[in-house]
XYZ file of C-alpha atoms in Angstrom:
445
model
C -87.509 133.917 114.259
C -87.862 132.417 111.232
C -86.621 134.040 107.231
C -89.733 133.330 105.098
C -89.526 132.532 101.138
C -93.083 133.507 100.012
C -94.106 132.758 96.221
C -97.626 133.430 94.552
C -98.120 134.775 91.229
C -101.381 136.096 92.537
C -100.872 139.365 93.847
C -103.624 139.790 96.155
C -102.956 136.682 97.444
C -98.689 137.483 98.237
C -99.529 141.496 99.488
C -102.121 139.806 102.205
C -100.234 137.353 103.102
C -97.022 138.587 102.784
C -98.314 141.328 105.449
C -99.799 139.104 107.456
C -96.987 136.872 108.420
C -94.534 140.700 109.351
C -97.629 141.409 111.548
C -96.919 137.331 113.496
C -93.343 139.037 113.157
C -91.560 136.681 110.481
C -88.830 138.516 108.179
C -90.593 138.152 104.747
C -89.101 138.725 100.930
C -92.096 138.311 98.537
C -91.891 137.124 94.746
C -94.018 136.693 91.781
C -91.757 134.273 89.642
C -90.748 131.236 90.571
C -87.294 132.112 88.569
C -86.043 135.078 90.950
C -87.316 133.551 93.506
C -84.560 131.034 92.919
C -82.248 133.387 91.918
C -82.561 135.132 95.759
C -82.352 131.382 97.373
C -78.896 131.025 95.676
C -77.821 134.146 97.580
C -79.230 134.344 100.994
C -80.745 131.508 102.913
C -84.844 131.333 103.947
C -85.939 128.356 106.708
C -89.298 128.384 104.704
C -90.068 128.778 101.271
C -93.946 128.526 100.987
C -94.600 128.771 97.514
C -98.960 128.189 95.225
C -98.904 125.586 93.223
C -100.092 126.370 90.007
C -97.558 129.360 88.425
C -97.024 129.884 84.723
C -93.413 128.982 83.788
C -93.145 126.698 86.947
C -95.576 124.777 89.254
C -94.645 124.534 92.557
C -93.503 121.322 92.592
C -90.431 122.356 89.843
C -89.956 124.922 91.768
C -89.321 122.805 95.346
C -87.772 120.418 93.618
C -85.060 123.018 91.869
C -84.882 124.899 95.449
C -84.061 122.259 97.311
C -80.862 121.660 95.670
C -80.103 125.213 96.578
C -81.165 125.065 99.929
C -81.453 121.956 101.619
C -81.961 122.255 104.936
C -84.756 125.112 104.353
C -88.246 123.197 105.049
C -91.241 124.200 102.280
C -95.118 124.295 102.269
C -97.853 124.707 99.158
C -100.125 126.692 98.789
C -103.217 126.145 96.544
C -106.047 126.384 95.086
C -106.470 122.493 93.280
C -106.733 120.875 97.248
C -106.345 117.293 96.021
C -104.685 113.868 97.562
C -102.720 113.763 94.175
C -101.367 117.313 94.268
C -100.909 116.608 98.126
C -98.699 113.170 98.317
C -97.044 115.639 95.214
C -95.770 117.692 96.949
C -95.284 115.534 99.732
C -93.067 113.542 97.569
C -91.052 116.749 96.346
C -90.049 117.415 99.515
C -92.623 119.912 101.364
C -92.657 120.200 104.572
C -96.793 121.034 104.662
C -99.585 121.061 102.302
C -101.940 123.626 102.935
C -105.570 124.865 101.246
C -106.777 127.976 99.589
C -108.795 129.744 100.775
C -107.236 129.381 104.706
C -106.611 131.527 107.182
C -103.456 133.284 108.994
C -103.924 131.601 111.607
C -103.726 127.868 110.037
C -100.661 128.920 108.336
C -99.152 130.039 111.874
C -99.751 127.123 113.203
C -97.496 124.903 110.449
C -94.779 127.711 111.106
C -95.028 127.709 115.222
C -94.174 123.591 114.940
C -91.309 124.641 112.511
C -89.623 126.754 114.679
C -89.992 124.267 117.482
C -88.493 121.803 114.844
C -85.259 124.001 113.616
C -85.433 125.372 118.406
C -84.651 121.460 118.631
C -82.434 121.038 115.785
C -80.442 123.704 116.799
C -80.164 122.936 120.613
C -78.796 119.728 119.159
C -76.700 121.338 117.148
C -75.201 123.152 119.505
C -74.724 119.931 121.334
C -72.688 118.448 118.825
C -70.655 121.474 118.423
C -69.542 121.357 121.670
C -68.555 117.371 122.083
C -67.033 117.793 118.881
C -64.281 120.914 120.169
C -63.589 119.506 124.174
C -62.316 116.201 121.663
C -60.384 119.393 119.295
C -59.947 123.052 121.293
C -56.893 120.275 122.961
C -54.307 120.244 119.488
C -54.777 123.709 119.576
C -52.339 124.792 122.571
C -52.969 128.223 123.902
C -54.395 130.689 127.082
C -54.387 134.076 125.790
C -57.288 136.792 125.559
C -56.383 137.002 121.944
C -56.343 133.324 120.669
C -59.743 133.129 123.387
C -60.943 135.300 121.143
C -60.602 133.484 117.995
C -61.685 130.068 119.672
C -65.131 131.544 120.332
C -65.403 132.546 117.402
C -64.452 129.962 115.605
C -66.884 127.359 118.190
C -69.987 130.006 116.789
C -69.512 130.415 113.592
C -68.664 125.996 112.680
C -72.344 125.376 112.242
C -73.134 127.433 109.888
C -72.442 127.122 106.648
C -71.154 130.542 105.719
C -67.706 131.236 103.751
C -65.042 132.748 106.297
C -61.222 134.499 105.382
C -59.259 133.107 107.518
C -56.203 135.709 108.115
C -52.940 135.869 109.905
C -48.768 136.036 108.810
C -46.824 133.460 108.210
C -47.332 130.880 110.699
C -50.121 131.601 112.972
C -51.769 128.366 112.563
C -54.462 129.096 109.613
C -54.868 125.863 108.348
C -55.737 124.268 111.822
C -58.168 127.156 112.163
C -59.589 125.862 109.147
C -59.259 122.062 110.006
C -61.448 123.384 113.450
C -64.609 125.099 111.779
C -64.933 121.937 109.834
C -64.892 119.511 112.002
C -67.242 121.828 114.785
C -69.234 122.182 111.722
C -72.397 119.976 110.354
C -69.661 119.066 107.587
C -67.594 117.252 109.795
C -68.285 113.620 108.753
C -67.797 114.936 104.816
C -63.915 115.745 103.390
C -62.548 118.586 104.234
C -60.130 119.102 100.793
C -56.567 121.772 100.813
C -55.382 123.744 97.662
C -52.563 125.689 98.273
C -52.962 128.367 95.207
C -49.899 130.002 95.346
C -48.031 126.166 94.771
C -49.403 125.254 91.594
C -49.669 127.256 87.764
C -52.962 129.000 86.044
C -53.449 126.357 84.139
C -52.151 123.302 86.632
C -54.444 125.854 88.640
C -57.918 125.129 87.243
C -57.509 121.681 86.457
C -56.922 121.092 90.093
C -60.093 123.386 91.529
C -62.731 121.738 88.413
C -60.828 118.878 87.530
C -61.065 118.554 83.648
C -62.011 115.395 81.034
C -60.094 113.470 78.787
C -58.102 115.951 75.934
C -59.053 119.017 77.351
C -55.597 119.921 76.417
C -52.323 118.340 76.039
C -51.264 115.811 78.770
C -55.522 115.660 80.135
C -55.165 112.045 79.399
C -58.005 110.860 81.045
C -60.713 112.140 83.447
C -60.122 114.304 86.509
C -62.324 114.796 89.350
C -62.090 118.437 90.990
C -61.076 119.876 94.621
C -65.006 121.177 94.048
C -65.753 116.955 93.706
C -63.715 115.818 96.019
C -65.411 118.261 98.357
C -68.809 117.956 97.835
C -70.663 118.056 100.836
C -67.987 119.182 102.433
C -65.852 122.301 103.100
C -62.415 123.290 100.874
C -59.425 125.068 102.396
C -58.542 127.052 99.772
C -55.212 128.508 101.118
C -53.481 131.836 100.006
C -56.470 132.311 98.638
C -54.306 135.571 97.078
C -52.673 133.388 94.120
C -55.116 132.790 92.457
C -55.271 134.749 88.944
C -57.902 136.551 88.077
C -58.869 135.124 85.401
C -59.967 132.284 87.835
C -61.405 134.056 89.882
C -64.113 134.999 87.468
C -65.117 130.671 87.939
C -64.599 130.653 91.579
C -67.457 133.757 91.767
C -69.583 131.023 90.165
C -68.603 128.400 92.283
C -70.391 130.318 95.326
C -72.977 131.911 93.242
C -74.866 129.825 91.678
C -73.455 126.786 93.034
C -71.975 124.388 90.304
C -68.328 124.567 88.986
C -67.787 122.297 84.713
C -64.399 120.457 83.846
C -62.171 121.515 81.559
C -63.566 120.976 78.555
C -66.437 120.216 79.308
C -70.045 122.504 79.442
C -72.039 120.162 81.399
C -72.809 121.595 84.692
C -72.275 120.196 88.043
C -74.258 120.951 91.465
C -71.769 121.481 93.970
C -72.809 122.040 98.247
C -69.294 123.263 99.530
C -68.058 125.396 101.727
C -65.308 127.739 101.328
C -62.559 128.726 103.619
C -60.483 130.646 102.627
C -56.528 131.984 104.566
C -54.249 134.434 103.203
C -51.247 136.305 104.245
C -51.787 139.873 103.044
C -54.107 142.527 103.224
C -56.705 140.895 100.557
C -58.731 145.134 100.619
C -55.464 145.933 99.136
C -55.154 143.905 96.443
C -59.063 145.241 95.699
C -57.894 148.196 95.324
C -54.893 147.635 93.355
C -57.618 145.507 90.986
C -55.265 142.197 91.743
C -58.294 140.507 93.119
C -62.194 141.013 92.757
C -63.747 143.357 94.846
C -67.211 140.968 94.353
C -65.935 137.648 95.096
C -63.309 139.374 98.494
C -67.110 139.918 99.765
C -68.689 136.775 99.156
C -65.459 134.639 100.299
C -64.785 137.575 103.902
C -68.395 136.587 105.220
C -67.330 135.585 108.229
C -63.279 137.460 108.355
C -60.981 135.671 111.003
C -57.787 137.889 112.252
C -54.930 134.995 113.970
C -52.590 137.266 116.160
C -49.076 136.999 115.557
C -47.078 134.565 118.362
C -45.604 137.702 119.486
C -48.379 139.311 120.594
C -49.545 135.598 122.537
C -46.839 135.223 124.916
C -48.385 133.810 127.456
C -48.674 131.062 125.115
C -44.854 130.973 124.197
C -44.222 128.359 127.432
C -47.089 125.755 126.225
C -46.380 125.777 122.724
C -42.248 125.610 123.605
C -43.661 123.222 126.569
C -45.986 121.105 123.602
C -43.393 121.256 121.005
C -41.009 118.969 123.806
C -43.104 116.757 124.409
C -43.824 116.350 120.770
C -40.091 115.852 119.488
C -38.664 114.535 122.680
C -41.907 112.395 124.428
C -39.236 110.031 126.316
C -37.524 112.535 128.080
C -39.393 116.720 127.391
C -36.344 118.344 128.630
C -36.978 121.660 131.315
C -35.611 125.326 130.318
C -34.150 127.669 132.229
C -36.258 130.287 133.173
C -33.066 132.752 131.596
C -34.064 130.581 128.300
C -37.384 130.933 128.820
C -36.708 134.990 128.470
C -35.371 135.290 125.890
C -37.330 132.781 123.293
C -40.339 135.055 125.179
C -38.572 138.007 123.854
C -37.940 137.185 120.893
C -39.981 138.534 117.846
C -40.847 135.099 115.807
C -41.562 136.957 112.543
C -41.718 133.289 111.581
C -44.142 132.772 114.241
C -45.737 129.126 115.940
C -43.474 127.320 111.871
C -40.555 129.180 113.314
C -40.514 127.890 117.116
C -41.811 124.358 115.570
C -38.824 124.330 113.841
C -36.198 125.154 116.591
C -37.644 122.929 119.392
C -36.821 120.760 117.196
C -33.699 121.251 116.853
C -33.096 121.363 119.893
C -34.747 118.312 120.661
C -31.872 116.774 118.579
C -28.978 118.592 119.223
C -29.036 119.994 122.414
C -29.405 117.455 125.579
C -28.876 119.605 128.309
C -31.559 119.363 130.342
C -32.534 122.687 131.795
C -31.862 123.924 128.244
C -29.840 126.922 128.804
C -29.315 129.936 126.300
C -26.216 128.081 125.499
C -28.088 125.565 123.537
C -29.895 128.036 121.237
C -28.861 129.377 117.690
C -27.043 133.312 118.052
C -29.990 134.482 116.433
C -32.413 134.135 118.973
C -29.349 134.995 121.660
C -29.617 139.038 122.523
C -26.483 141.008 122.813
C -25.160 143.225 126.362
C -27.804 146.432 124.633
C -30.286 143.880 124.796
C -30.977 143.599 120.812
C -30.639 139.669 119.238
C -26.950 139.793 118.446
C -25.521 138.938 114.910
C -23.962 135.094 114.509
C -20.786 135.244 117.604
C -17.975 133.515 117.174
C -16.843 129.637 118.524
C -14.306 131.449 120.838
C -17.797 133.835 122.463
C -20.148 130.950 122.097
C -18.328 128.377 124.183
C -17.708 131.294 127.149
C -20.966 131.897 127.065
C -22.042 127.380 126.995
C -19.214 127.104 129.779
C -20.408 130.035 131.556
C -24.376 128.581 131.869
C -23.179 125.171 132.661
C -20.959 126.308 135.779
C -23.985 127.903 137.231
C -26.667 125.369 136.400
C -24.014 122.515 138.057
C -23.482 124.607 140.971
C -27.582 125.351 141.891
C -28.003 122.004 141.550
C -24.817 121.489 144.178
C -26.312 124.050 146.318
C -23.250 126.397 145.683
C -21.061 123.150 146.538
C -17.636 123.520 145.070
C -15.952 120.714 145.290
C -19.121 118.374 144.318
C -19.745 120.873 141.556
C -15.899 120.638 139.693
C -16.805 117.070 140.227
C -19.414 116.496 138.443
C -18.155 118.853 136.064
C -14.896 116.829 136.300
C -12.164 119.466 136.440
C -10.144 120.065 138.586
C -11.185 122.084 141.763
C -8.729 125.233 140.988
C -9.557 124.990 137.371
C -13.415 125.515 138.066
C -12.364 128.296 140.911
C -10.145 130.028 137.783
C -13.385 129.646 135.391
C -15.583 130.989 138.072
C -13.332 134.517 138.463
C -12.923 134.224 134.444
C -16.791 134.455 134.512
C -18.128 136.826 137.075
C -18.928 133.726 139.985
C -16.526 134.058 142.719
């Protein structure tokens, strides 16, 4: 059902039309003052704006021009008692969808709204189809089959087509940036840039200049004009990673961008209108920072319109084998190795405090330094190996590591030779008697 913003300075007309539209089932907010309506349009989205043409302070055509800057996806209908070809043409040029003259019957405006409903329905179907196509091309980059991640990806598909701000939370290495890329790729802004900013990597002064830009001479070292990341992201999306690191004094400026959809470059009082979707990410509990006063509550609620929480890898056990295979194919594309069942179990049981990033780093290391196929536990760095009690071991000595590697190699070779010890000894290039001795030493006889 359409959401309608109604503006008319005549109380009787406004209230009567608002009641009629509400009875038809539409959601209506009515305003006597155009300025108040514009403030509300900055905060909320209305599919339809119905405005009178002649009003004190601001006429309907001026209102449409300003409202289209704020809400370019809204449709506008002009109603007036001053009907003429000139005013109709002026309204259409300003961006009105249709034009109706007072007095009119409720059915007349209902017919216009019905056409708009059909139009929005077709646009929505088209948008969903485009989202499905984009999802099929992008989602293969996200390696997952676990239930927690299925829920995340379903949420991404649902919210991506909207322009709502998104707050992605999750531990370090869980893939927050990849999810931000997915949201942008599935959105209506996919053909415009996704600009990324790491808020923790810059000082307060540099971050302000990076986000908002500056003009020549704004501060020492500002030898030329600089375009900020917000301007770069106009009509696209801006990804603010580690948003919790934004200093409190800059949070005020960020809030203004969200509320007013405009920025000031450092050293320049002129306002620049922008249309940017905000995607923020944090590894901390941002609400706790709100409670301790280090993060503004109003900014938090503006960013946290759509929250998405990424589960840690230890809650995605079904994904670990898939990720291991994916990373081996990435780093050893010519000949990705297999991995022994025992090695795989060790990696599945590991707590992965660094999450996917830690797993990727490990597989890259193994791809470089270990030529075993399949990969055996002895290939793993000591920190990943459990000790006899089942707990992860501390670093062991060279002798223990060598012994463990030797045992695994003998076991693997015997399996390949179907327990033919003579063949195994030849493959290992050791005498048969030495093999028997080592098997006895390792409890394999």
